[in-house]
Amino acid sequence: MSDQLDSIRDQLSSAAEAEGIAVAEEVSPAPEPVRDELGRSYATGKRKDAVARVWIKPGSGIVTVNGKELAVYFARPVLQMILRQPFSVAGVDGLFDVRATVKGGGLSGQAGAVKHGISKALQLYDPSLRPALKAAGFLTRDARVVERKKYGKRKARRSFQFSKR
């Protein structure tokens, strides 16, 4: 298939040159890293009702969430593992310091929001990490949220108990 496309492109370019028409080369510029004056990258991560603002910079792997160490804020090992996933997938374990502020939701949603923010910030800091993070699904915002309660129902879908008599 790609051979056919290449041959069609060659034919079109040779026909255009014969007619005297200039042909523009298809060159996509490499994405530039996005960093502030302090060498940090910033991104916002979201999950359920939680919103995390995340800054990353080169360092020794220190993660601070709302002014507390990672092990203090997210005491459960599962939540700590969730936060470390983007670094292990990108292959940059212990190379970046993270400072995050997170609001809303519960601890699980907050951990997911920080993970999403770290992934987006890593991609902005070094665009070559994007394919690995994208393949792992870390750049996609998980849009699942709690369903609202409907009138005439006990919860979102649960009905009141039925009684025949």
Coordinates of C-alpha atoms in Angstrom, one line a residue:
M1 CA 0.0 0.0 0.0
S2 CA 2.8 2.5 0.9
D3 CA 4.6 1.5 -2.3
Q4 CA 1.5 2.6 -4.3
L5 CA 1.3 5.9 -2.5
D6 CA 5.0 6.6 -3.1
S7 CA 4.7 5.8 -6.8
I8 CA 1.6 8.1 -7.0
R9 CA 3.5 10.9 -5.3
D10 CA 6.4 10.5 -7.6
Q11 CA 4.2 10.6 -10.7
L12 CA 2.4 13.7 -9.5
S13 CA 5.6 15.5 -8.6
S14 CA 7.2 14.6 -12.0
A15 CA 4.0 15.8 -13.8
A16 CA 4.0 19.0 -11.8
E17 CA 7.7 19.7 -12.6
A18 CA 7.0 19.1 -16.4
E19 CA 4.2 21.7 -16.2
G20 CA 6.5 24.1 -14.3
I21 CA 4.6 24.0 -11.1
A22 CA 6.6 24.2 -7.8
V23 CA 5.9 21.3 -5.5
A24 CA 6.0 21.9 -1.7
E25 CA 7.7 19.2 0.3
E26 CA 5.7 17.7 3.2
V27 CA 7.8 18.3 6.2
S28 CA 6.2 18.2 9.6
P29 CA 8.3 20.1 12.1
A30 CA 9.4 18.3 15.2
P31 CA 7.4 19.5 18.2
E32 CA 9.3 21.8 20.5
P33 CA 9.5 21.2 24.2
V34 CA 7.3 23.5 26.3
R35 CA 9.1 24.8 29.4
D36 CA 9.0 28.0 31.5
E37 CA 11.9 30.2 32.5
L38 CA 12.7 27.9 35.4
G39 CA 13.0 24.8 33.2
R40 CA 9.6 23.3 34.3
S41 CA 6.7 21.9 32.3
Y42 CA 3.2 22.4 33.5
A43 CA 0.0 20.4 32.8
T44 CA -3.4 19.9 34.2
G45 CA -4.7 16.4 34.8
K46 CA -8.3 15.4 35.5
R47 CA -10.1 12.3 36.8
K48 CA -13.7 12.1 38.1
D49 CA -14.2 15.3 40.1
A50 CA -10.4 15.8 40.9
V51 CA -8.3 18.4 39.1
A52 CA -4.5 18.3 39.5
R53 CA -2.0 21.0 38.5
V54 CA 1.4 19.4 37.9
W55 CA 4.8 20.9 37.5
I56 CA 7.8 18.7 36.6
K57 CA 11.5 19.6 36.4
P58 CA 14.7 17.6 36.2
G59 CA 15.7 16.4 39.6
S60 CA 16.1 13.4 41.9
G61 CA 12.6 11.9 41.8
I62 CA 11.0 13.8 44.7
V63 CA 7.2 13.9 44.4
T64 CA 5.2 16.5 46.4
V65 CA 1.4 16.6 46.4
N66 CA -0.3 19.5 48.2
G67 CA 3.0 20.3 50.1
K68 CA 3.3 16.7 51.4
E69 CA 5.5 13.8 50.4
L70 CA 4.0 11.2 48.2
A71 CA 4.0 8.5 50.9
V72 CA 2.3 10.8 53.3
Y73 CA -0.5 12.1 51.0
F74 CA -1.2 8.8 49.2
A75 CA -0.6 6.3 52.0
R76 CA -1.9 3.3 50.0
P77 CA 0.8 1.5 47.9
V78 CA -1.6 1.1 45.0
L79 CA -2.1 4.9 44.7
Q80 CA 1.7 5.4 44.9
M81 CA 2.2 2.9 42.1
I82 CA -0.4 4.7 39.9
L83 CA 1.6 7.9 40.2
R84 CA 4.9 6.2 39.3
Q85 CA 3.4 4.5 36.2
P86 CA 4.1 7.3 33.7
F87 CA 7.8 7.4 34.7
S88 CA 8.3 3.7 34.3
V89 CA 6.5 3.6 30.9
A90 CA 8.6 6.5 29.6
G91 CA 11.8 5.1 31.1
V92 CA 12.7 8.1 33.2
D93 CA 12.4 6.8 36.7
G94 CA 13.9 9.1 39.3
L95 CA 14.9 11.8 36.8
F96 CA 12.1 14.3 37.5
D97 CA 10.9 16.2 40.5
V98 CA 7.1 16.6 40.7
R99 CA 5.1 19.3 42.5
A100 CA 1.4 18.9 42.3
T101 CA -1.7 20.6 43.8
V102 CA -4.9 18.6 43.6
K103 CA -8.5 19.5 44.5
G104 CA -11.8 17.7 44.5
G105 CA -12.9 14.1 44.5
G106 CA -11.5 11.3 46.6
L107 CA -8.0 9.8 46.9
S108 CA -8.4 7.4 44.0
G109 CA -9.6 10.2 41.6
Q110 CA -6.9 12.5 42.8
A111 CA -4.2 9.9 42.1
G112 CA -5.6 9.4 38.6
A113 CA -5.7 13.2 38.1
V114 CA -2.0 13.5 39.2
K115 CA -1.0 10.6 36.9
H116 CA -2.8 12.3 34.0
G117 CA -1.1 15.6 34.7
I118 CA 2.4 13.9 35.0
S119 CA 1.9 12.2 31.7
K120 CA 0.9 15.4 29.9
A121 CA 3.8 17.3 31.5
L122 CA 6.3 14.7 30.6
Q123 CA 5.1 14.8 27.0
L124 CA 5.4 18.6 27.0
Y125 CA 8.9 18.5 28.5
D126 CA 10.2 15.9 26.1
P127 CA 8.0 15.3 23.0
S128 CA 9.9 12.1 22.2
L129 CA 8.2 10.4 25.2
R130 CA 4.8 10.9 23.6
P131 CA 4.5 7.6 21.7
A132 CA 5.2 5.5 24.8
L133 CA 2.8 7.5 27.0
K134 CA 0.1 7.5 24.2
A135 CA 0.4 3.7 23.7
A136 CA -0.1 3.1 27.4
G137 CA -3.2 5.3 27.3
F138 CA -1.9 7.8 29.9
L139 CA -2.6 10.9 27.8
T140 CA -6.3 10.2 27.4
R141 CA -8.6 11.7 30.0
D142 CA -10.8 9.1 31.6
A143 CA -14.2 10.6 31.1
R144 CA -16.1 8.2 33.4
V145 CA -18.0 10.2 36.1
V146 CA -20.6 9.3 38.6
E147 CA -24.1 9.1 37.1
R148 CA -26.6 11.6 38.6
K149 CA -29.6 10.6 40.7
K150 CA -32.9 10.6 38.8
Y151 CA -36.3 11.5 40.3
G152 CA -38.5 8.6 41.3
K153 CA -35.4 6.5 42.0
R154 CA -33.6 5.7 45.1
K155 CA -30.2 6.2 43.5
A156 CA -29.1 6.7 39.9
R157 CA -30.8 3.5 38.7
R158 CA -31.9 1.7 41.8
S159 CA -35.7 1.7 42.3
F160 CA -37.6 1.6 45.6
Q161 CA -38.6 -1.9 46.8
F162 CA -41.7 -3.1 45.1
S163 CA -44.5 -4.5 47.3
K164 CA -47.6 -6.2 45.7
R165 CA -49.8 -5.6 48.8

